[in-house]
Amino acid sequence: MIRYALLILLIACPAQAAAEAQPPARDPAPGLALWSRINEVFSHPRCANCHVGEDGVPMWSGASNGPVTRPHGMNIVAGDRRNGATYLACTTCHMPRNSEAPHGPPGAVDWKLPAPERQWFGKSSAEICRQFRDPRLRGMASIDDVVDHIRNDGKVRWGWSPGPGRAAPPYSADQLAAFVAQWDKSGAPCPEQ
Protein backbone atom coordinates (compact mmCIF):
# COMPACT_ATOMS: atom_id res chain seq x y z
CA MET A 1 0.00 0.00 0.00
CA ILE A 2 2.86 2.40 0.84
CA ARG A 3 4.44 1.68 -2.53
CA TYR A 4 1.27 2.70 -4.31
CA ALA A 5 1.05 5.91 -2.30
CA LEU A 6 4.66 6.81 -3.22
CA LEU A 7 3.99 5.98 -6.85
CA ILE A 8 0.92 8.23 -6.87
CA LEU A 9 2.93 10.99 -5.19
CA LEU A 10 5.70 10.71 -7.82
CA ILE A 11 3.17 10.78 -10.64
CA ALA A 12 1.30 13.72 -9.13
CA CYS A 13 4.43 15.79 -8.33
CA PRO A 14 7.18 14.83 -10.79
CA ALA A 15 8.90 18.24 -10.73
CA GLN A 16 9.07 18.30 -6.95
CA ALA A 17 10.34 14.71 -6.81
CA ALA A 18 13.01 15.48 -9.43
CA ALA A 19 14.12 18.60 -7.56
CA GLU A 20 14.40 16.68 -4.30
CA ALA A 21 16.46 13.97 -6.04
CA GLN A 22 19.03 16.49 -7.33
CA PRO A 23 22.01 17.33 -5.11
CA PRO A 24 22.18 20.96 -4.04
CA ALA A 25 24.03 23.27 -6.42
CA ARG A 26 27.69 23.74 -5.52
CA ASP A 27 28.87 27.28 -4.79
CA PRO A 28 31.55 27.98 -7.45
CA ALA A 29 33.21 30.81 -5.45
CA PRO A 30 35.76 28.66 -3.54
CA GLY A 31 36.76 26.83 -6.73
CA LEU A 32 37.04 30.08 -8.69
CA ALA A 33 39.28 31.52 -5.96
CA LEU A 34 41.51 28.45 -6.29
CA TRP A 35 41.53 28.78 -10.08
CA SER A 36 42.63 32.41 -9.73
CA ARG A 37 45.73 31.24 -7.83
CA ILE A 38 46.39 28.46 -10.35
CA ASN A 39 46.12 30.94 -13.20
CA GLU A 40 48.60 33.29 -11.48
CA VAL A 41 51.15 30.49 -11.90
CA PHE A 42 50.08 29.27 -15.36
CA SER A 43 50.11 32.78 -16.82
CA HIS A 44 53.41 33.74 -15.16
CA PRO A 45 56.29 34.13 -17.66
CA ARG A 46 58.19 31.18 -16.12
CA CYS A 47 55.34 28.93 -17.29
CA ALA A 48 53.60 30.71 -20.16
CA ASN A 49 56.79 31.56 -22.08
CA CYS A 50 57.25 27.86 -22.91
CA HIS A 51 53.55 26.92 -23.10
CA VAL A 52 53.24 28.25 -26.65
CA GLY A 53 51.20 27.19 -29.67
CA GLU A 54 51.68 25.37 -32.94
CA ASP A 55 54.44 27.70 -34.14
CA GLY A 56 56.80 26.27 -31.49
CA VAL A 57 58.39 29.64 -30.78
CA PRO A 58 59.12 30.15 -27.07
CA MET A 59 58.72 33.69 -25.80
CA TRP A 60 60.74 36.07 -23.68
CA SER A 61 58.41 38.12 -21.50
CA GLY A 62 58.14 39.41 -17.97
CA ALA A 63 60.17 41.87 -15.93
CA SER A 64 63.35 39.81 -16.10
CA ASN A 65 63.28 39.94 -19.92
CA GLY A 66 62.77 43.67 -20.33
CA PRO A 67 59.75 45.80 -21.11
CA VAL A 68 58.92 44.25 -24.50
CA THR A 69 57.55 40.74 -25.05
CA ARG A 70 59.40 39.11 -27.92
CA PRO A 71 60.14 35.71 -29.42
CA HIS A 72 63.07 33.74 -27.99
CA GLY A 73 66.36 35.05 -29.35
CA MET A 74 68.43 33.20 -31.96
CA ASN A 75 65.30 32.52 -34.09
CA ILE A 76 64.48 29.42 -32.03
CA VAL A 77 61.70 27.14 -33.28
CA ALA A 78 60.95 23.96 -31.33
CA GLY A 79 59.58 22.02 -34.32
CA ASP A 80 57.17 19.09 -34.32
CA ARG A 81 59.07 17.20 -31.61
CA ARG A 82 59.03 20.37 -29.44
CA ASN A 83 62.74 19.96 -28.64
CA GLY A 84 64.26 22.00 -31.47
CA ALA A 85 65.99 18.94 -32.92
CA THR A 86 65.05 19.79 -36.52
CA TYR A 87 66.49 23.31 -36.12
CA LEU A 88 68.75 23.86 -33.14
CA ALA A 89 68.19 21.43 -30.28
CA CYS A 90 67.00 23.12 -27.08
CA THR A 91 69.67 21.17 -25.22
CA THR A 92 72.38 22.96 -27.22
CA CYS A 93 72.03 25.80 -24.69
CA HIS A 94 69.65 24.43 -22.05
CA MET A 95 71.74 22.03 -20.00
CA PRO A 96 70.52 19.80 -17.15
CA ARG A 97 70.98 22.72 -14.71
CA ASN A 98 70.86 26.50 -14.81
CA SER A 99 73.75 28.60 -16.00
CA GLU A 100 75.34 30.51 -13.13
CA ALA A 101 75.52 33.70 -15.22
CA PRO A 102 72.69 36.20 -14.71
CA HIS A 103 70.13 35.63 -17.47
CA GLY A 104 72.20 32.71 -18.75
CA PRO A 105 70.37 29.72 -20.23
CA PRO A 106 68.09 28.09 -17.68
CA GLY A 107 68.29 24.34 -17.40
CA ALA A 108 66.55 21.10 -16.52
CA VAL A 109 66.87 17.54 -17.79
CA ASP A 110 65.25 16.96 -21.22
CA TRP A 111 64.47 20.63 -21.86
CA LYS A 112 61.65 20.98 -24.42
CA LEU A 113 58.35 22.74 -24.92
CA PRO A 114 55.01 21.30 -23.85
CA ALA A 115 52.66 20.09 -26.61
CA PRO A 116 50.81 22.87 -28.47
CA GLU A 117 47.49 21.73 -26.95
CA ARG A 118 48.85 23.08 -23.68
CA GLN A 119 49.35 26.63 -24.96
CA TRP A 120 48.85 29.20 -22.20
CA PHE A 121 50.80 32.11 -23.67
CA GLY A 122 48.42 34.85 -24.80
CA LYS A 123 45.28 33.10 -23.55
CA SER A 124 42.73 34.36 -21.04
CA SER A 125 42.15 32.72 -17.68
CA ALA A 126 38.83 31.31 -18.94
CA GLU A 127 40.47 29.81 -22.05
CA ILE A 128 43.28 28.21 -20.04
CA CYS A 129 40.80 26.85 -17.49
CA ARG A 130 38.52 25.24 -20.09
CA GLN A 131 41.56 23.75 -21.80
CA PHE A 132 43.02 22.48 -18.52
CA ARG A 133 39.72 20.91 -17.50
CA ASP A 134 39.78 18.73 -20.65
CA PRO A 135 41.98 15.63 -20.03
CA ARG A 136 42.72 15.33 -23.76
CA LEU A 137 44.05 18.89 -23.95
CA ARG A 138 45.97 18.82 -20.68
CA GLY A 139 47.59 15.53 -21.74
CA MET A 140 46.90 13.70 -18.49
CA ALA A 141 43.92 11.52 -17.69
CA SER A 142 43.45 12.47 -14.06
CA ILE A 143 44.07 15.40 -11.78
CA ASP A 144 46.14 13.04 -9.61
CA ASP A 145 48.50 12.68 -12.61
CA VAL A 146 48.68 16.48 -12.91
CA VAL A 147 49.43 16.85 -9.20
CA ASP A 148 52.19 14.25 -9.48
CA HIS A 149 53.58 16.04 -12.57
CA ILE A 150 53.71 19.38 -10.71
CA ARG A 151 55.38 17.83 -7.69
CA ASN A 152 57.94 15.65 -9.50
CA ASP A 153 58.73 16.82 -13.05
CA GLY A 154 62.09 18.59 -13.16
CA LYS A 155 61.06 21.03 -15.89
CA VAL A 156 58.02 22.08 -13.87
CA ARG A 157 59.94 22.41 -10.62
CA TRP A 158 62.61 24.44 -12.45
CA GLY A 159 60.09 27.30 -12.61
CA TRP A 160 60.61 27.95 -8.90
CA SER A 161 64.42 27.86 -9.27
CA PRO A 162 64.85 29.73 -12.55
CA GLY A 163 68.41 30.89 -12.03
CA PRO A 164 69.95 34.31 -11.48
CA GLY A 165 68.06 37.28 -12.91
CA ARG A 166 64.68 35.54 -13.25
CA ALA A 167 61.58 35.84 -11.06
CA ALA A 168 59.84 32.66 -9.91
CA PRO A 169 56.07 32.30 -10.11
CA PRO A 170 54.03 32.90 -6.96
CA TYR A 171 53.39 30.21 -4.34
CA SER A 172 55.43 26.98 -4.55
CA ALA A 173 55.14 23.83 -6.65
CA ASP A 174 53.65 21.98 -3.68
CA GLN A 175 51.14 24.78 -3.08
CA LEU A 176 50.19 24.76 -6.78
CA ALA A 177 49.68 20.99 -6.65
CA ALA A 178 47.41 21.40 -3.62
CA PHE A 179 45.44 24.21 -5.33
CA VAL A 180 44.88 21.99 -8.39
CA ALA A 181 43.67 19.06 -6.27
CA GLN A 182 41.33 21.30 -4.23
CA TRP A 183 40.04 23.04 -7.38
CA ASP A 184 39.14 19.67 -8.88
CA LYS A 185 37.36 18.57 -5.69
CA SER A 186 35.41 21.85 -5.70
CA GLY A 187 33.91 20.99 -9.09
CA ALA A 188 36.64 22.47 -11.33
CA PRO A 189 34.76 25.71 -12.08
CA CYS A 190 36.06 28.09 -14.73
CA PRO A 191 35.59 31.84 -14.97
CA GLU A 192 33.20 32.97 -17.69
CA GLN A 193 35.70 35.35 -19.29
PDB file of C-alpha atoms in Angstrom:
ATOM      1  CA  MET A   1       0.000   0.000   0.000  1.00  0.00           C
ATOM      2  CA  ILE A   2       2.863   2.397   0.844  1.00  0.00           C
ATOM      3  CA  ARG A   3       4.444   1.679  -2.533  1.00  0.00           C
ATOM      4  CA  TYR A   4       1.268   2.699  -4.313  1.00  0.00           C
ATOM      5  CA  ALA A   5       1.050   5.912  -2.301  1.00  0.00           C
ATOM      6  CA  LEU A   6       4.660   6.810  -3.216  1.00  0.00           C
ATOM      7  CA  LEU A   7       3.988   5.982  -6.853  1.00  0.00           C
ATOM      8  CA  ILE A   8       0.916   8.226  -6.868  1.00  0.00           C
ATOM      9  CA  LEU A   9       2.925  10.993  -5.194  1.00  0.00           C
ATOM     10  CA  LEU A  10       5.698  10.710  -7.820  1.00  0.00           C
ATOM     11  CA  ILE A  11       3.168  10.778 -10.636  1.00  0.00           C
ATOM     12  CA  ALA A  12       1.305  13.724  -9.131  1.00  0.00           C
ATOM     13  CA  CYS A  13       4.429  15.791  -8.334  1.00  0.00           C
ATOM     14  CA  PRO A  14       7.177  14.834 -10.794  1.00  0.00           C
ATOM     15  CA  ALA A  15       8.898  18.239 -10.732  1.00  0.00           C
ATOM     16  CA  GLN A  16       9.074  18.304  -6.948  1.00  0.00           C
ATOM     17  CA  ALA A  17      10.336  14.712  -6.810  1.00  0.00           C
ATOM     18  CA  ALA A  18      13.008  15.475  -9.427  1.00  0.00           C
ATOM     19  CA  ALA A  19      14.119  18.600  -7.561  1.00  0.00           C
ATOM     20  CA  GLU A  20      14.396  16.676  -4.303  1.00  0.00           C
ATOM     21  CA  ALA A  21      16.461  13.967  -6.037  1.00  0.00           C
ATOM     22  CA  GLN A  22      19.031  16.495  -7.325  1.00  0.00           C
ATOM     23  CA  PRO A  23      22.012  17.330  -5.110  1.00  0.00           C
ATOM     24  CA  PRO A  24      22.175  20.964  -4.038  1.00  0.00           C
ATOM     25  CA  ALA A  25      24.032  23.266  -6.419  1.00  0.00           C
ATOM     26  CA  ARG A  26      27.688  23.744  -5.520  1.00  0.00           C
ATOM     27  CA  ASP A  27      28.871  27.281  -4.795  1.00  0.00           C
ATOM     28  CA  PRO A  28      31.546  27.983  -7.449  1.00  0.00           C
ATOM     29  CA  ALA A  29      33.209  30.805  -5.449  1.00  0.00           C
ATOM     30  CA  PRO A  30      35.762  28.656  -3.545  1.00  0.00           C
ATOM     31  CA  GLY A  31      36.756  26.828  -6.735  1.00  0.00           C
ATOM     32  CA  LEU A  32      37.041  30.080  -8.688  1.00  0.00           C
ATOM     33  CA  ALA A  33      39.280  31.524  -5.956  1.00  0.00           C
ATOM     34  CA  LEU A  34      41.514  28.450  -6.289  1.00  0.00           C
ATOM     35  CA  TRP A  35      41.526  28.778 -10.077  1.00  0.00           C
ATOM     36  CA  SER A  36      42.632  32.408  -9.729  1.00  0.00           C
ATOM     37  CA  ARG A  37      45.731  31.244  -7.834  1.00  0.00           C
ATOM     38  CA  ILE A  38      46.391  28.461 -10.348  1.00  0.00           C
ATOM     39  CA  ASN A  39      46.125  30.940 -13.200  1.00  0.00           C
ATOM     40  CA  GLU A  40      48.602  33.289 -11.476  1.00  0.00           C
ATOM     41  CA  VAL A  41      51.146  30.493 -11.903  1.00  0.00           C
ATOM     42  CA  PHE A  42      50.077  29.267 -15.359  1.00  0.00           C
ATOM     43  CA  SER A  43      50.108  32.783 -16.823  1.00  0.00           C
ATOM     44  CA  HIS A  44      53.407  33.743 -15.156  1.00  0.00           C
ATOM     45  CA  PRO A  45      56.293  34.126 -17.657  1.00  0.00           C
ATOM     46  CA  ARG A  46      58.190  31.183 -16.123  1.00  0.00           C
ATOM     47  CA  CYS A  47      55.336  28.927 -17.294  1.00  0.00           C
ATOM     48  CA  ALA A  48      53.602  30.711 -20.162  1.00  0.00           C
ATOM     49  CA  ASN A  49      56.794  31.564 -22.081  1.00  0.00           C
ATOM     50  CA  CYS A  50      57.247  27.865 -22.911  1.00  0.00           C
ATOM     51  CA  HIS A  51      53.548  26.924 -23.096  1.00  0.00           C
ATOM     52  CA  VAL A  52      53.242  28.247 -26.648  1.00  0.00           C
ATOM     53  CA  GLY A  53      51.197  27.190 -29.672  1.00  0.00           C
ATOM     54  CA  GLU A  54      51.682  25.371 -32.935  1.00  0.00           C
ATOM     55  CA  ASP A  55      54.437  27.705 -34.137  1.00  0.00           C
ATOM     56  CA  GLY A  56      56.796  26.272 -31.486  1.00  0.00           C
ATOM     57  CA  VAL A  57      58.389  29.640 -30.780  1.00  0.00           C
ATOM     58  CA  PRO A  58      59.120  30.151 -27.070  1.00  0.00           C
ATOM     59  CA  MET A  59      58.715  33.691 -25.797  1.00  0.00           C
ATOM     60  CA  TRP A  60      60.736  36.070 -23.682  1.00  0.00           C
ATOM     61  CA  SER A  61      58.412  38.117 -21.499  1.00  0.00           C
ATOM     62  CA  GLY A  62      58.140  39.413 -17.965  1.00  0.00           C
ATOM     63  CA  ALA A  63      60.166  41.868 -15.929  1.00  0.00           C
ATOM     64  CA  SER A  64      63.353  39.807 -16.096  1.00  0.00           C
ATOM     65  CA  ASN A  65      63.283  39.941 -19.916  1.00  0.00           C
ATOM     66  CA  GLY A  66      62.774  43.669 -20.334  1.00  0.00           C
ATOM     67  CA  PRO A  67      59.747  45.798 -21.106  1.00  0.00           C
ATOM     68  CA  VAL A  68      58.917  44.248 -24.502  1.00  0.00           C
ATOM     69  CA  THR A  69      57.551  40.739 -25.055  1.00  0.00           C
ATOM     70  CA  ARG A  70      59.402  39.113 -27.920  1.00  0.00           C
ATOM     71  CA  PRO A  71      60.140  35.707 -29.422  1.00  0.00           C
ATOM     72  CA  HIS A  72      63.065  33.743 -27.992  1.00  0.00           C
ATOM     73  CA  GLY A  73      66.361  35.051 -29.354  1.00  0.00           C
ATOM     74  CA  MET A  74      68.432  33.201 -31.964  1.00  0.00           C
ATOM     75  CA  ASN A  75      65.297  32.516 -34.085  1.00  0.00           C
ATOM     76  CA  ILE A  76      64.484  29.417 -32.031  1.00  0.00           C
ATOM     77  CA  VAL A  77      61.701  27.136 -33.275  1.00  0.00           C
ATOM     78  CA  ALA A  78      60.950  23.964 -31.332  1.00  0.00           C
ATOM     79  CA  GLY A  79      59.582  22.022 -34.324  1.00  0.00           C
ATOM     80  CA  ASP A  80      57.172  19.094 -34.321  1.00  0.00           C
ATOM     81  CA  ARG A  81      59.066  17.203 -31.612  1.00  0.00           C
ATOM     82  CA  ARG A  82      59.026  20.373 -29.445  1.00  0.00           C
ATOM     83  CA  ASN A  83      62.737  19.963 -28.639  1.00  0.00           C
ATOM     84  CA  GLY A  84      64.256  22.005 -31.472  1.00  0.00           C
ATOM     85  CA  ALA A  85      65.987  18.943 -32.922  1.00  0.00           C
ATOM     86  CA  THR A  86      65.049  19.787 -36.516  1.00  0.00           C
ATOM     87  CA  TYR A  87      66.487  23.311 -36.121  1.00  0.00           C
ATOM     88  CA  LEU A  88      68.752  23.860 -33.141  1.00  0.00           C
ATOM     89  CA  ALA A  89      68.188  21.433 -30.283  1.00  0.00           C
ATOM     90  CA  CYS A  90      67.003  23.122 -27.078  1.00  0.00           C
ATOM     91  CA  THR A  91      69.672  21.172 -25.218  1.00  0.00           C
ATOM     92  CA  THR A  92      72.383  22.962 -27.217  1.00  0.00           C
ATOM     93  CA  CYS A  93      72.031  25.799 -24.690  1.00  0.00           C
ATOM     94  CA  HIS A  94      69.648  24.432 -22.051  1.00  0.00           C
ATOM     95  CA  MET A  95      71.745  22.028 -20.002  1.00  0.00           C
ATOM     96  CA  PRO A  96      70.520  19.799 -17.153  1.00  0.00           C
ATOM     97  CA  ARG A  97      70.980  22.724 -14.711  1.00  0.00           C
ATOM     98  CA  ASN A  98      70.858  26.504 -14.813  1.00  0.00           C
ATOM     99  CA  SER A  99      73.748  28.598 -15.997  1.00  0.00           C
ATOM    100  CA  GLU A 100      75.341  30.506 -13.130  1.00  0.00           C
ATOM    101  CA  ALA A 101      75.518  33.698 -15.224  1.00  0.00           C
ATOM    102  CA  PRO A 102      72.690  36.196 -14.708  1.00  0.00           C
ATOM    103  CA  HIS A 103      70.131  35.628 -17.466  1.00  0.00           C
ATOM    104  CA  GLY A 104      72.197  32.707 -18.755  1.00  0.00           C
ATOM    105  CA  PRO A 105      70.369  29.716 -20.228  1.00  0.00           C
ATOM    106  CA  PRO A 106      68.088  28.086 -17.675  1.00  0.00           C
ATOM    107  CA  GLY A 107      68.285  24.339 -17.402  1.00  0.00           C
ATOM    108  CA  ALA A 108      66.553  21.099 -16.517  1.00  0.00           C
ATOM    109  CA  VAL A 109      66.865  17.538 -17.790  1.00  0.00           C
ATOM    110  CA  ASP A 110      65.248  16.955 -21.219  1.00  0.00           C
ATOM    111  CA  TRP A 111      64.473  20.633 -21.864  1.00  0.00           C
ATOM    112  CA  LYS A 112      61.654  20.981 -24.416  1.00  0.00           C
ATOM    113  CA  LEU A 113      58.350  22.743 -24.921  1.00  0.00           C
ATOM    114  CA  PRO A 114      55.005  21.296 -23.850  1.00  0.00           C
ATOM    115  CA  ALA A 115      52.655  20.093 -26.607  1.00  0.00           C
ATOM    116  CA  PRO A 116      50.813  22.870 -28.472  1.00  0.00           C
ATOM    117  CA  GLU A 117      47.489  21.735 -26.952  1.00  0.00           C
ATOM    118  CA  ARG A 118      48.845  23.080 -23.678  1.00  0.00           C
ATOM    119  CA  GLN A 119      49.349  26.629 -24.959  1.00  0.00           C
ATOM    120  CA  TRP A 120      48.850  29.197 -22.202  1.00  0.00           C
ATOM    121  CA  PHE A 121      50.801  32.114 -23.669  1.00  0.00           C
ATOM    122  CA  GLY A 122      48.420  34.852 -24.801  1.00  0.00           C
ATOM    123  CA  LYS A 123      45.276  33.103 -23.547  1.00  0.00           C
ATOM    124  CA  SER A 124      42.726  34.361 -21.043  1.00  0.00           C
ATOM    125  CA  SER A 125      42.148  32.722 -17.676  1.00  0.00           C
ATOM    126  CA  ALA A 126      38.825  31.305 -18.942  1.00  0.00           C
ATOM    127  CA  GLU A 127      40.473  29.813 -22.047  1.00  0.00           C
ATOM    128  CA  ILE A 128      43.280  28.214 -20.041  1.00  0.00           C
ATOM    129  CA  CYS A 129      40.798  26.854 -17.492  1.00  0.00           C
ATOM    130  CA  ARG A 130      38.521  25.235 -20.094  1.00  0.00           C
ATOM    131  CA  GLN A 131      41.562  23.749 -21.804  1.00  0.00           C
ATOM    132  CA  PHE A 132      43.016  22.476 -18.516  1.00  0.00           C
ATOM    133  CA  ARG A 133      39.722  20.907 -17.498  1.00  0.00           C
ATOM    134  CA  ASP A 134      39.779  18.731 -20.647  1.00  0.00           C
ATOM    135  CA  PRO A 135      41.984  15.631 -20.030  1.00  0.00           C
ATOM    136  CA  ARG A 136      42.717  15.330 -23.762  1.00  0.00           C
ATOM    137  CA  LEU A 137      44.055  18.887 -23.950  1.00  0.00           C
ATOM    138  CA  ARG A 138      45.973  18.819 -20.680  1.00  0.00           C
ATOM    139  CA  GLY A 139      47.588  15.534 -21.741  1.00  0.00           C
ATOM    140  CA  MET A 140      46.898  13.703 -18.489  1.00  0.00           C
ATOM    141  CA  ALA A 141      43.923  11.515 -17.687  1.00  0.00           C
ATOM    142  CA  SER A 142      43.451  12.466 -14.062  1.00  0.00           C
ATOM    143  CA  ILE A 143      44.071  15.402 -11.778  1.00  0.00           C
ATOM    144  CA  ASP A 144      46.141  13.040  -9.615  1.00  0.00           C
ATOM    145  CA  ASP A 145      48.502  12.679 -12.615  1.00  0.00           C
ATOM    146  CA  VAL A 146      48.684  16.479 -12.909  1.00  0.00           C
ATOM    147  CA  VAL A 147      49.434  16.849  -9.201  1.00  0.00           C
ATOM    148  CA  ASP A 148      52.193  14.247  -9.482  1.00  0.00           C
ATOM    149  CA  HIS A 149      53.576  16.044 -12.574  1.00  0.00           C
ATOM    150  CA  ILE A 150      53.711  19.377 -10.714  1.00  0.00           C
ATOM    151  CA  ARG A 151      55.377  17.832  -7.688  1.00  0.00           C
ATOM    152  CA  ASN A 152      57.935  15.654  -9.504  1.00  0.00           C
ATOM    153  CA  ASP A 153      58.727  16.824 -13.048  1.00  0.00           C
ATOM    154  CA  GLY A 154      62.095  18.586 -13.157  1.00  0.00           C
ATOM    155  CA  LYS A 155      61.063  21.025 -15.888  1.00  0.00           C
ATOM    156  CA  VAL A 156      58.017  22.084 -13.866  1.00  0.00           C
ATOM    157  CA  ARG A 157      59.944  22.414 -10.616  1.00  0.00           C
ATOM    158  CA  TRP A 158      62.606  24.437 -12.445  1.00  0.00           C
ATOM    159  CA  GLY A 159      60.086  27.299 -12.613  1.00  0.00           C
ATOM    160  CA  TRP A 160      60.611  27.945  -8.901  1.00  0.00           C
ATOM    161  CA  SER A 161      64.417  27.856  -9.270  1.00  0.00           C
ATOM    162  CA  PRO A 162      64.850  29.732 -12.554  1.00  0.00           C
ATOM    163  CA  GLY A 163      68.413  30.886 -12.027  1.00  0.00           C
ATOM    164  CA  PRO A 164      69.955  34.311 -11.479  1.00  0.00           C
ATOM    165  CA  GLY A 165      68.064  37.278 -12.907  1.00  0.00           C
ATOM    166  CA  ARG A 166      64.679  35.544 -13.246  1.00  0.00           C
ATOM    167  CA  ALA A 167      61.583  35.843 -11.057  1.00  0.00           C
ATOM    168  CA  ALA A 168      59.843  32.662  -9.914  1.00  0.00           C
ATOM    169  CA  PRO A 169      56.071  32.297 -10.110  1.00  0.00           C
ATOM    170  CA  PRO A 170      54.025  32.898  -6.958  1.00  0.00           C
ATOM    171  CA  TYR A 171      53.392  30.207  -4.344  1.00  0.00           C
ATOM    172  CA  SER A 172      55.426  26.977  -4.554  1.00  0.00           C
ATOM    173  CA  ALA A 173      55.143  23.832  -6.654  1.00  0.00           C
ATOM    174  CA  ASP A 174      53.645  21.982  -3.681  1.00  0.00           C
ATOM    175  CA  GLN A 175      51.135  24.779  -3.083  1.00  0.00           C
ATOM    176  CA  LEU A 176      50.188  24.763  -6.775  1.00  0.00           C
ATOM    177  CA  ALA A 177      49.682  20.986  -6.650  1.00  0.00           C
ATOM    178  CA  ALA A 178      47.407  21.404  -3.617  1.00  0.00           C
ATOM    179  CA  PHE A 179      45.441  24.212  -5.329  1.00  0.00           C
ATOM    180  CA  VAL A 180      44.877  21.991  -8.392  1.00  0.00           C
ATOM    181  CA  ALA A 181      43.665  19.059  -6.266  1.00  0.00           C
ATOM    182  CA  GLN A 182      41.334  21.300  -4.228  1.00  0.00           C
ATOM    183  CA  TRP A 183      40.035  23.038  -7.383  1.00  0.00           C
ATOM    184  CA  ASP A 184      39.139  19.667  -8.884  1.00  0.00           C
ATOM    185  CA  LYS A 185      37.356  18.570  -5.691  1.00  0.00           C
ATOM    186  CA  SER A 186      35.406  21.848  -5.696  1.00  0.00           C
ATOM    187  CA  GLY A 187      33.913  20.986  -9.085  1.00  0.00           C
ATOM    188  CA  ALA A 188      36.642  22.469 -11.326  1.00  0.00           C
ATOM    189  CA  PRO A 189      34.763  25.710 -12.077  1.00  0.00           C
ATOM    190  CA  CYS A 190      36.058  28.094 -14.729  1.00  0.00           C
ATOM    191  CA  PRO A 191      35.588  31.845 -14.974  1.00  0.00           C
ATOM    192  CA  GLU A 192      33.199  32.967 -17.686  1.00  0.00           C
ATOM    193  CA  GLN A 193      35.704  35.348 -19.289  1.00  0.00           C
TER     194      GLN A 193
END
